Short mmCIF file of C-alpha atoms and ligand atoms in Angstrom, two decimals:
data_model
loop_
_atom_site.label_atom_id
_atom_site.label_comp_id
_atom_site.label_asym_id
_atom_site.label_seq_id
_atom_site.Cartn_x
_atom_site.Cartn_y
_atom_site.Cartn_z
CA MET A 1 -97.31 103.25 62.23
CA ASP A 2 -98.46 104.33 58.76
CA LYS A 3 -101.89 105.28 57.55
CA PHE A 4 -103.50 105.63 54.10
CA ILE A 5 -105.43 108.62 53.00
CA ILE A 6 -107.80 107.86 50.12
CA GLN A 7 -110.01 110.30 48.10
CA GLY A 8 -112.86 108.14 46.65
CA GLY A 9 -114.43 108.36 43.21
CA ALA A 10 -111.43 107.73 40.85
CA THR A 11 -111.74 105.15 38.08
CA LEU A 12 -108.68 102.97 37.68
CA ARG A 13 -107.03 102.51 34.34
CA GLY A 14 -103.80 101.04 33.14
CA GLU A 15 -102.07 97.80 34.29
CA ILE A 16 -101.43 96.15 37.59
CA THR A 17 -98.87 93.26 37.71
CA ILE A 18 -99.58 90.69 40.39
CA SER A 19 -96.80 89.58 42.65
CA GLY A 20 -95.76 86.12 43.71
CA ALA A 21 -98.12 84.28 46.05
CA LYS A 22 -97.27 84.96 49.76
CA ASN A 23 -99.09 81.70 50.85
CA SER A 24 -96.93 79.74 48.44
CA ALA A 25 -93.60 81.45 49.07
CA LEU A 26 -94.00 81.02 52.88
CA PRO A 27 -94.23 77.16 52.89
CA ILE A 28 -91.66 76.85 50.08
CA LEU A 29 -89.16 78.88 52.12
CA ALA A 30 -89.90 76.63 55.02
CA ALA A 31 -89.35 73.51 52.83
CA THR A 32 -85.80 74.73 52.02
CA LEU A 33 -84.99 73.30 55.53
CA LEU A 34 -85.57 69.89 54.08
CA VAL A 35 -83.08 70.06 51.21
CA ASP A 36 -79.24 69.76 50.91
CA GLY A 37 -77.59 72.59 48.90
CA PRO A 38 -78.98 75.85 47.61
CA SER A 39 -82.39 76.60 46.19
CA THR A 40 -83.05 79.67 43.96
CA LEU A 41 -86.58 81.04 44.21
CA ALA A 42 -87.96 83.57 41.75
CA ASN A 43 -91.05 85.72 42.09
CA VAL A 44 -90.87 85.70 45.91
CA PRO A 45 -92.91 88.82 46.93
CA ASN A 46 -91.15 91.45 49.06
CA LEU A 47 -93.53 91.53 51.99
CA ALA A 48 -93.39 91.91 55.74
CA ASP A 49 -94.49 88.23 56.27
CA ILE A 50 -91.73 87.00 53.84
CA ARG A 51 -89.08 89.09 55.67
CA ALA A 52 -90.28 87.56 59.00
CA GLN A 53 -89.95 84.04 57.47
CA LEU A 54 -86.45 84.80 56.25
CA ASP A 55 -85.54 86.02 59.67
CA LEU A 56 -86.81 82.75 61.17
CA LEU A 57 -84.89 80.75 58.62
CA GLY A 58 -81.74 82.64 59.58
CA ASP A 59 -82.32 81.62 63.17
CA LEU A 60 -82.58 77.94 62.05
CA GLY A 61 -79.33 78.04 60.12
CA CYS A 62 -80.76 78.65 56.62
CA ASP A 63 -78.86 81.53 54.86
CA THR A 64 -80.93 83.46 52.43
CA ARG A 65 -80.03 86.35 50.14
CA ARG A 66 -81.74 88.23 47.27
CA ASP A 67 -79.81 89.15 44.05
CA GLU A 68 -80.32 92.34 42.10
CA ASN A 69 -83.18 90.87 40.19
CA GLY A 70 -84.95 89.85 43.41
CA VAL A 71 -84.17 86.16 42.98
CA LEU A 72 -83.75 84.53 46.45
CA THR A 73 -81.15 81.94 47.25
CA ALA A 74 -81.70 79.76 50.34
CA GLU A 75 -79.21 77.22 51.68
CA VAL A 76 -78.90 75.51 55.08
CA THR A 77 -75.38 75.93 56.43
CA SER A 78 -76.01 74.99 60.10
CA THR A 79 -78.35 72.66 62.00
CA ASP A 80 -77.35 73.74 65.41
CA ASN A 81 -80.57 75.60 66.24
CA SER A 82 -84.01 74.05 65.66
CA TRP A 83 -86.11 76.35 67.83
CA ALA A 84 -88.65 78.64 66.41
CA THR A 85 -89.29 80.93 69.35
CA TYR A 86 -92.47 82.55 70.51
CA ASP A 87 -91.16 85.91 69.67
CA ARG A 88 -90.77 84.89 66.04
CA VAL A 89 -93.99 82.82 65.68
CA ARG A 90 -96.30 85.24 67.51
CA LYS A 91 -95.56 87.80 64.78
CA MET A 92 -96.37 85.51 61.90
CA ARG A 93 -98.27 82.22 62.68
CA ALA A 94 -97.42 80.76 59.23
CA SER A 95 -94.02 80.14 60.95
CA ILE A 96 -95.58 76.85 62.04
CA SER A 97 -94.70 75.77 58.45
CA VAL A 98 -91.12 75.01 59.55
CA LEU A 99 -92.30 72.25 61.93
CA GLY A 100 -92.60 69.43 59.43
CA PRO A 101 -89.45 70.22 57.44
CA LEU A 102 -87.33 70.58 60.65
CA LEU A 103 -88.71 67.35 62.17
CA ALA A 104 -88.14 65.27 59.03
CA ARG A 105 -84.65 66.69 58.25
CA ARG A 106 -83.23 66.98 61.78
CA GLY A 107 -85.41 64.50 63.81
CA TYR A 108 -86.24 67.39 66.17
CA ALA A 109 -88.17 70.68 66.12
CA ARG A 110 -89.19 73.10 68.87
CA VAL A 111 -91.78 75.52 67.52
CA SER A 112 -93.79 77.91 69.58
CA MET A 113 -97.62 77.28 69.44
CA PRO A 114 -98.99 80.02 67.28
CA GLY A 115 -101.54 82.13 69.11
CA GLY A 116 -104.85 83.22 67.67
CA CYS A 117 -105.15 86.18 65.39
CA ALA A 118 -107.73 88.78 64.31
CA ILE A 119 -109.60 86.18 62.26
CA GLY A 120 -110.04 83.65 65.05
CA SER A 121 -108.28 81.01 67.02
CA ARG A 122 -105.89 79.11 64.82
CA PRO A 123 -105.49 75.67 66.21
CA VAL A 124 -102.85 73.29 64.90
CA ASP A 125 -104.26 70.04 66.22
CA LEU A 126 -104.45 68.58 62.74
CA HIS A 127 -100.79 69.35 62.03
CA LEU A 128 -99.81 67.55 65.24
CA ARG A 129 -102.11 64.62 64.56
CA GLY A 130 -100.60 64.08 61.18
CA LEU A 131 -97.03 64.31 62.41
CA GLU A 132 -97.80 61.88 65.24
CA ALA A 133 -99.26 59.42 62.66
CA LEU A 134 -95.91 59.55 60.95
CA GLY A 135 -94.32 58.46 64.15
CA ALA A 136 -93.29 61.76 65.74
CA LYS A 137 -93.29 62.21 69.43
CA ILE A 138 -95.11 65.42 70.25
CA GLU A 139 -94.86 67.27 73.64
CA LEU A 140 -95.81 70.69 74.82
CA ASP A 141 -93.46 72.64 77.02
CA ASN A 142 -93.91 76.20 78.04
CA GLY A 143 -96.05 77.03 75.08
CA ASP A 144 -93.72 75.32 72.60
CA ILE A 145 -94.40 72.19 70.51
CA ILE A 146 -91.53 69.82 70.86
CA ALA A 147 -91.56 67.18 68.11
CA SER A 148 -88.89 64.43 67.76
CA CYS A 149 -88.50 61.16 65.95
CA ASP A 150 -85.85 58.62 65.01
CA LYS A 151 -87.21 58.00 61.57
CA LEU A 152 -90.66 59.01 60.32
CA ARG A 153 -92.71 56.16 58.75
CA GLY A 154 -95.16 56.43 55.94
CA THR A 155 -98.81 55.70 56.77
CA GLU A 156 -102.41 56.76 55.86
CA ILE A 157 -103.57 59.91 57.38
CA PHE A 158 -107.05 61.50 57.45
CA LEU A 159 -106.34 65.23 57.74
CA GLY A 160 -109.93 66.67 57.64
CA GLY A 161 -111.23 68.71 60.56
CA ALA A 162 -114.46 70.37 61.50
CA PHE A 163 -113.83 73.14 59.02
CA GLY A 164 -112.67 70.95 56.20
CA SER A 165 -109.09 70.61 55.06
CA THR A 166 -106.10 72.47 56.47
CA VAL A 167 -103.78 74.23 54.10
CA LEU A 168 -100.64 74.63 56.30
CA GLY A 169 -101.47 71.28 58.04
CA THR A 170 -101.34 69.57 54.60
CA MET A 171 -98.15 71.30 53.80
CA ASN A 172 -96.44 70.32 57.08
CA VAL A 173 -97.38 66.73 56.86
CA LEU A 174 -96.66 66.26 53.22
CA SER A 175 -93.26 67.99 53.68
CA ALA A 176 -92.41 65.67 56.54
CA ALA A 177 -93.52 62.56 54.61
CA THR A 178 -91.07 63.32 51.75
CA LEU A 179 -88.26 61.88 53.92
CA ALA A 180 -90.18 59.21 55.76
CA GLU A 181 -89.68 55.48 55.21
CA GLY A 182 -92.25 54.12 52.89
CA THR A 183 -95.41 55.59 51.42
CA THR A 184 -97.81 58.09 52.96
CA VAL A 185 -101.31 58.84 51.82
CA ILE A 186 -103.03 61.93 53.03
CA GLU A 187 -106.74 61.89 52.75
CA SER A 188 -108.83 65.09 52.88
CA ALA A 189 -105.66 67.08 51.92
CA ALA A 190 -106.09 70.72 51.00
CA CYS A 191 -106.44 71.35 47.26
CA GLU A 192 -105.20 75.05 47.10
CA PRO A 193 -102.93 76.07 44.19
CA GLU A 194 -100.33 76.92 46.84
CA VAL A 195 -100.22 73.22 47.90
CA VAL A 196 -99.59 72.34 44.30
CA ASP A 197 -96.84 74.81 44.05
CA LEU A 198 -95.04 73.45 47.17
CA VAL A 199 -95.26 69.94 45.71
CA THR A 200 -93.85 71.21 42.34
CA TYR A 201 -90.90 72.56 44.30
CA LEU A 202 -90.34 69.42 46.39
CA ASN A 203 -90.68 67.20 43.39
CA ALA A 204 -88.07 69.23 41.64
CA CYS A 205 -85.84 68.62 44.66
CA GLY A 206 -86.30 64.92 44.26
CA ALA A 207 -89.43 64.14 46.26
CA LYS A 208 -91.96 61.63 44.85
CA ILE A 209 -95.44 63.16 45.50
CA SER A 210 -98.50 62.68 43.42
CA GLY A 211 -102.23 63.79 43.69
CA ALA A 212 -101.43 67.43 44.62
CA GLY A 213 -104.43 69.57 43.94
CA SER A 214 -106.74 66.62 44.80
CA PRO A 215 -108.04 65.58 48.32
CA ARG A 216 -105.73 62.50 48.22
CA ILE A 217 -101.93 63.14 48.08
CA THR A 218 -99.47 60.21 47.92
CA ILE A 219 -95.87 60.63 49.11
CA GLU A 220 -93.21 57.99 48.64
CA GLY A 221 -90.33 58.66 51.04
CA VAL A 222 -86.83 59.25 49.66
CA GLU A 223 -83.47 59.31 51.28
CA ARG A 224 -82.58 62.91 50.60
CA LEU A 225 -83.66 66.12 48.68
CA THR A 226 -81.38 68.55 46.98
CA GLY A 227 -81.94 72.15 46.25
CA CYS A 228 -83.45 73.31 42.95
CA ASP A 229 -84.67 76.38 41.00
CA HIS A 230 -88.33 77.37 41.24
CA THR A 231 -90.60 80.25 40.33
CA VAL A 232 -93.45 80.92 42.79
CA ILE A 233 -96.98 81.11 41.28
CA PRO A 234 -98.84 84.43 41.17
CA ASP A 235 -100.91 85.49 44.16
CA ARG A 236 -104.47 84.68 43.37
CA ILE A 237 -105.67 86.57 46.41
CA GLU A 238 -103.98 89.77 45.49
CA ALA A 239 -105.34 89.20 41.92
CA GLY A 240 -108.83 88.73 43.35
CA THR A 241 -108.47 91.80 45.48
CA PHE A 242 -107.71 93.97 42.41
CA LEU A 243 -110.46 92.40 40.31
CA ILE A 244 -113.00 93.30 43.01
CA ALA A 245 -111.41 96.75 43.27
CA ALA A 246 -111.89 97.15 39.42
CA ALA A 247 -115.46 96.00 39.66
CA ALA A 248 -116.30 98.27 42.55
CA THR A 249 -114.93 101.32 40.89
CA LYS A 250 -116.42 100.33 37.48
CA SER A 251 -112.91 100.44 35.97
CA ASP A 252 -113.32 98.86 32.55
CA ASP A 253 -109.82 99.79 31.43
CA LEU A 254 -107.75 98.11 34.09
CA LEU A 255 -105.70 95.07 33.06
CA ILE A 256 -104.71 92.80 35.88
CA GLN A 257 -101.73 90.78 34.70
CA ASN A 258 -99.48 87.94 35.80
CA ILE A 259 -102.37 85.79 37.06
CA HIS A 260 -103.58 82.21 36.72
CA LEU A 261 -107.36 82.92 36.12
CA ARG A 262 -107.93 79.14 36.24
CA ASP A 263 -107.11 79.21 40.01
CA MET A 264 -109.76 81.89 40.58
CA MET A 265 -112.90 80.30 39.17
CA ALA A 266 -115.06 80.45 42.32
CA LEU A 267 -114.48 84.22 42.56
CA VAL A 268 -114.91 84.72 38.75
CA ASP A 269 -118.25 82.72 38.95
CA LYS A 270 -119.54 85.04 41.74
CA LEU A 271 -118.40 88.26 40.05
CA ARG A 272 -120.24 87.14 36.92
CA GLU A 273 -123.27 86.24 39.00
CA VAL A 274 -123.46 89.83 40.38
CA GLY A 275 -123.34 91.33 36.86
CA ILE A 276 -119.55 91.82 36.33
CA VAL A 277 -118.13 90.73 32.90
CA VAL A 278 -114.79 89.19 33.56
CA VAL A 279 -112.69 89.27 30.35
CA PRO A 280 -109.75 86.85 30.28
CA GLU A 281 -106.71 87.92 28.28
CA ASN A 282 -103.43 86.27 27.13
CA ASN A 283 -104.88 82.73 27.75
CA GLY A 284 -105.98 83.51 31.25
CA THR A 285 -102.64 85.13 32.43
CA ALA A 286 -104.38 88.47 32.52
CA ALA A 287 -107.94 89.79 32.91
CA ARG A 288 -110.03 92.89 33.13
CA VAL A 289 -113.54 93.54 34.21
CA VAL A 290 -116.53 95.32 32.50
CA VAL A 291 -119.42 96.58 34.51
CA PRO A 292 -122.32 97.08 32.23
CA GLY A 293 -125.00 97.96 34.75
CA GLU A 294 -125.95 97.68 38.39
CA ILE A 295 -124.33 95.22 40.83
CA LEU A 296 -126.72 92.38 41.65
CA PRO A 297 -127.02 90.82 45.02
CA THR A 298 -126.01 87.14 45.61
CA ASP A 299 -125.27 84.52 48.21
CA ILE A 300 -121.78 83.37 49.06
CA THR A 301 -120.40 80.68 51.28
CA THR A 302 -116.64 80.33 51.81
CA GLN A 303 -115.15 76.87 51.25
CA PRO A 304 -111.84 75.21 50.94
CA HIS A 305 -110.44 75.38 47.38
CA PRO A 306 -111.83 75.18 44.74
CA GLY A 307 -114.69 76.83 46.64
CA PHE A 308 -115.01 80.54 47.27
CA PRO A 309 -111.78 81.68 49.14
CA THR A 310 -112.27 82.99 52.67
CA ASP A 311 -109.32 85.38 51.85
CA VAL A 312 -111.48 87.43 49.38
CA GLN A 313 -114.61 87.39 51.62
CA ALA A 314 -114.06 90.77 53.01
CA GLN A 315 -113.22 92.36 49.71
CA MET A 316 -116.33 90.85 48.16
CA MET A 317 -118.43 92.25 51.05
CA VAL A 318 -117.53 95.68 49.95
CA LEU A 319 -118.87 95.06 46.40
CA LEU A 320 -122.04 93.50 47.78
CA SER A 321 -122.53 96.64 49.90
CA LEU A 322 -123.19 98.40 46.78
CA ALA A 323 -125.48 95.81 45.16
CA ASN A 324 -129.15 96.44 44.44
CA GLY A 325 -130.68 94.26 47.02
CA ASN A 326 -129.87 91.82 49.95
CA SER A 327 -126.91 89.38 49.88
CA VAL A 328 -126.01 86.65 52.36
CA LEU A 329 -122.45 85.93 53.11
CA THR A 330 -121.47 82.96 55.25
CA GLU A 331 -118.01 82.33 56.46
CA LYS A 332 -117.40 78.51 56.88
CA ILE A 333 -113.64 78.58 57.23
CA PHE A 334 -113.19 81.29 59.90
CA PRO A 335 -116.63 82.03 61.44
CA ASP A 336 -115.42 85.08 63.22
CA ARG A 337 -113.73 86.68 60.19
CA PHE A 338 -115.90 89.83 60.08
CA LEU A 339 -113.77 92.51 61.80
CA HIS A 340 -114.24 94.63 58.66
CA VAL A 341 -118.00 94.82 59.29
CA PRO A 342 -117.93 97.48 62.08
CA GLU A 343 -115.58 99.61 59.88
CA LEU A 344 -117.74 99.32 56.83
CA LEU A 345 -120.71 100.35 58.95
CA ARG A 346 -118.79 103.42 59.74
CA MET A 347 -118.73 104.03 56.05
CA GLY A 348 -122.52 103.77 55.66
CA ALA A 349 -122.67 100.13 54.71
CA ASN A 350 -125.86 98.23 55.92
CA ILE A 351 -124.63 94.81 57.18
CA ARG A 352 -126.13 92.64 59.95
CA LYS A 353 -124.03 89.86 61.34
CA GLU A 354 -125.83 86.75 62.58
CA GLY A 355 -123.01 84.39 63.85
CA PRO A 356 -121.07 83.09 60.83
CA THR A 357 -123.37 84.75 58.48
CA SER A 358 -123.67 88.42 57.42
CA ILE A 359 -126.72 89.92 55.60
CA ILE A 360 -125.63 92.83 53.44
CA THR A 361 -128.27 95.24 52.19
CA GLY A 362 -126.92 97.23 49.37
CA VAL A 363 -126.67 101.11 49.69
CA ASP A 364 -126.35 103.76 47.03
CA GLN A 365 -123.01 104.90 48.09
CA LEU A 366 -120.40 104.43 50.85
CA ILE A 367 -119.16 107.56 52.68
CA GLY A 368 -115.47 108.15 53.46
CA ALA A 369 -114.50 108.06 57.20
CA PRO A 370 -111.53 107.27 59.51
CA VAL A 371 -111.31 103.49 59.89
CA MET A 372 -109.05 100.94 61.39
CA ALA A 373 -107.20 98.07 59.62
CA SER A 374 -107.44 94.73 61.55
CA ASP A 375 -106.40 91.59 59.59
CA LEU A 376 -104.66 91.53 56.32
CA ARG A 377 -107.68 91.03 54.04
CA ALA A 378 -110.11 93.04 56.03
CA SER A 379 -107.68 95.99 55.59
CA ALA A 380 -107.50 95.36 51.83
CA ALA A 381 -111.37 95.57 51.89
CA LEU A 382 -111.22 98.99 53.55
CA VAL A 383 -108.90 100.22 50.74
CA ILE A 384 -111.42 99.06 48.19
CA ALA A 385 -114.23 100.84 50.21
CA GLY A 386 -112.17 104.04 50.31
CA LEU A 387 -111.67 103.91 46.62
CA VAL A 388 -115.46 103.87 45.96
CA ALA A 389 -116.60 106.00 48.92
CA ARG A 390 -117.72 109.65 48.57
CA GLY A 391 -115.06 111.88 50.26
CA GLU A 392 -111.97 111.03 52.19
CA THR A 393 -111.16 107.76 54.02
CA THR A 394 -108.23 107.38 56.41
CA ILE A 395 -107.07 103.80 57.20
CA ARG A 396 -104.91 103.47 60.27
CA ARG A 397 -102.46 100.56 61.09
CA VAL A 398 -101.76 99.69 57.46
CA TYR A 399 -99.00 97.42 58.60
CA HIS A 400 -101.67 94.80 58.32
CA ILE A 401 -101.80 95.32 54.63
CA ASP A 402 -98.05 95.45 54.21
CA ARG A 403 -98.03 91.88 55.48
CA GLY A 404 -99.65 90.65 52.20
CA TYR A 405 -99.66 93.31 49.61
CA GLU A 406 -96.47 94.69 47.94
CA HIS A 407 -96.87 98.48 47.78
CA ILE A 408 -100.64 98.35 47.31
CA GLU A 409 -100.77 102.19 47.38
CA THR A 410 -98.09 102.57 44.73
CA LYS A 411 -99.87 100.03 42.41
CA LEU A 412 -103.20 101.78 42.84
CA ALA A 413 -101.88 105.42 42.55
CA ALA A 414 -100.14 104.32 39.18
CA CYS A 415 -103.59 103.60 37.87
CA GLY A 416 -105.23 106.78 38.93
CA ALA A 417 -106.33 106.23 42.44
CA THR A 418 -105.89 109.13 44.84
CA ILE A 419 -104.15 107.32 47.67
CA ARG A 420 -101.11 108.21 49.66
CA ARG A 421 -99.27 106.77 52.70
CA GLU A 422 -98.42 108.97 55.72
CA LYS A 423 -96.76 108.44 59.02
CA GLU A 424 -99.22 108.36 61.98
C1 LIG B 1 -103.99 79.31 55.22
O1 LIG B 1 -104.03 79.33 56.59
C2 LIG B 1 -103.71 80.64 54.71
N1 LIG B 1 -102.41 81.16 55.23
C3 LIG B 1 -104.80 81.66 55.11
O2 LIG B 1 -104.62 82.93 54.54
C4 LIG B 1 -106.16 81.17 54.58
O3 LIG B 1 -107.24 82.00 55.04
C5 LIG B 1 -106.38 79.69 55.09
O4 LIG B 1 -105.19 78.85 54.70
C6 LIG B 1 -107.62 79.17 54.51
O5 LIG B 1 -107.60 79.07 53.10
C7 LIG B 1 -101.31 80.68 54.62
O6 LIG B 1 -101.31 79.92 53.75
C8 LIG B 1 -99.94 81.26 55.25
P1 LIG B 1 -106.32 76.24 57.56
P2 LIG B 1 -104.10 78.06 57.51
O7 LIG B 1 -105.44 75.36 58.35
O8 LIG B 1 -103.34 76.91 56.69
C9 LIG B 1 -109.10 75.02 61.10
C10 LIG B 1 -104.07 85.20 54.46
O9 LIG B 1 -104.90 86.16 54.58
N2 LIG B 1 -107.94 74.23 61.58
O10 LIG B 1 -106.55 75.90 56.10
O11 LIG B 1 -103.69 78.29 58.85
C11 LIG B 1 -108.86 76.41 61.15
O12 LIG B 1 -109.12 76.98 62.34
C12 LIG B 1 -104.27 84.07 55.47
O13 LIG B 1 -103.24 85.18 53.59
C13 LIG B 1 -108.08 73.37 62.64
O14 LIG B 1 -109.26 73.24 63.13
O15 LIG B 1 -105.59 77.75 57.50
C14 LIG B 1 -109.78 76.89 60.02
O16 LIG B 1 -111.05 77.07 60.60
C15 LIG B 1 -105.22 84.25 56.51
N3 LIG B 1 -107.08 72.55 63.02
C16 LIG B 1 -109.70 75.83 58.95
O17 LIG B 1 -109.33 74.72 59.67
C17 LIG B 1 -105.84 72.65 62.49
O18 LIG B 1 -104.82 71.99 62.88
C18 LIG B 1 -108.84 76.15 57.79
O19 LIG B 1 -107.68 76.53 58.39
C19 LIG B 1 -105.64 73.59 61.39
C20 LIG B 1 -106.66 74.39 60.97
#
């Protein structure tokens, strides 16, 4: 296992180019199981989670290869195996995204129930309810979901749950509905930009989907879909992570490029509220921050898009740990998503967790310490904390970070951070 060694205190300067969105590439790769013929996908990031999805697609008869420019081609050449095994799914729960495409294209899918993970139990009841509404028969056997159908039929589906909409649930159901007989309406659909990107890909393959990005998505079933070319959108969570890192390190001369700032307005709003000037460049496809004075406290509640993203909650907590006053951060999507708190306390932060809410009392400075990465975004938060802390921070188990950030230490070191990777 690898670890990061970070010397805090550096100001970052130069340019960071954001990679393609992991949470868009994963469901789009799954959706290639729906289509006949090859699809070429550009801007697919080279991440551990993507490699895991490509391995799973290989099991399921979808051949994938990257050319010298990193453009990925995917084409189904065999439909003999439709079983996503526990061994595959336990390593990456987004593997559940193959369920809808397999069921719709082959009439059968066996997908291991994803377990929980560091941020909480990750139920899939809404996915299954949506697929059953389309006419699928769903059984559970030995920890696997077994879904089967003759032909899916369009219907009206309410997909909201206790925590609001479901991103992968919306993607599974809308993907399956593309080949159903008749029209499907999904009410309380997820509005994330990654849902829109998946629909852009599917429509380019011949699907007839409207309303993506709104809570009501309409899908008119078609006979078949054929492969197409698609470029994955930039990763708004990676972009948000680096904007927060720039703010925390008061790096006024760091350009974050290849972004869609319009997809990040909830975070931009909160950064401005705490005193950070966010400066859009190149029509919102790049941005930098200016930190004119002290960081101000604020209150944040995570919400489904377009609300404040849960995936930058941990990173924002680091910035609020340095604010001049008390902030309140409430996690409405994954109420237990606070594994970063004990590690930040080791670095001198003053945070009190009360159920799904953390009260953050700003301190003058964080102090470097050995800390442990836990989930993907909490680990990115620890990198930001290490960048601003006094002294040295060692972050163990950085494989968590490699799941969602392409060479984060290389990108940061190129901008002046003192960070290196070492074998444990
Ligand atoms: C996606 O997960 C993202 N992952 C997550 O990013 C992200 O945190 C999450 O959406 C919320 O934005 C990918 O896209 C691969 P949900 P997903 O279904 O779709 C509950 C990262 O760091 N729920 O929108 O699995 C669920 O427990 C990852 O990149 C049900 O109750 O999340 C949660 O409380 C972490 N029943 C809420 O809904 C269901 O059937 C939102 O979950 C499904 C979800």
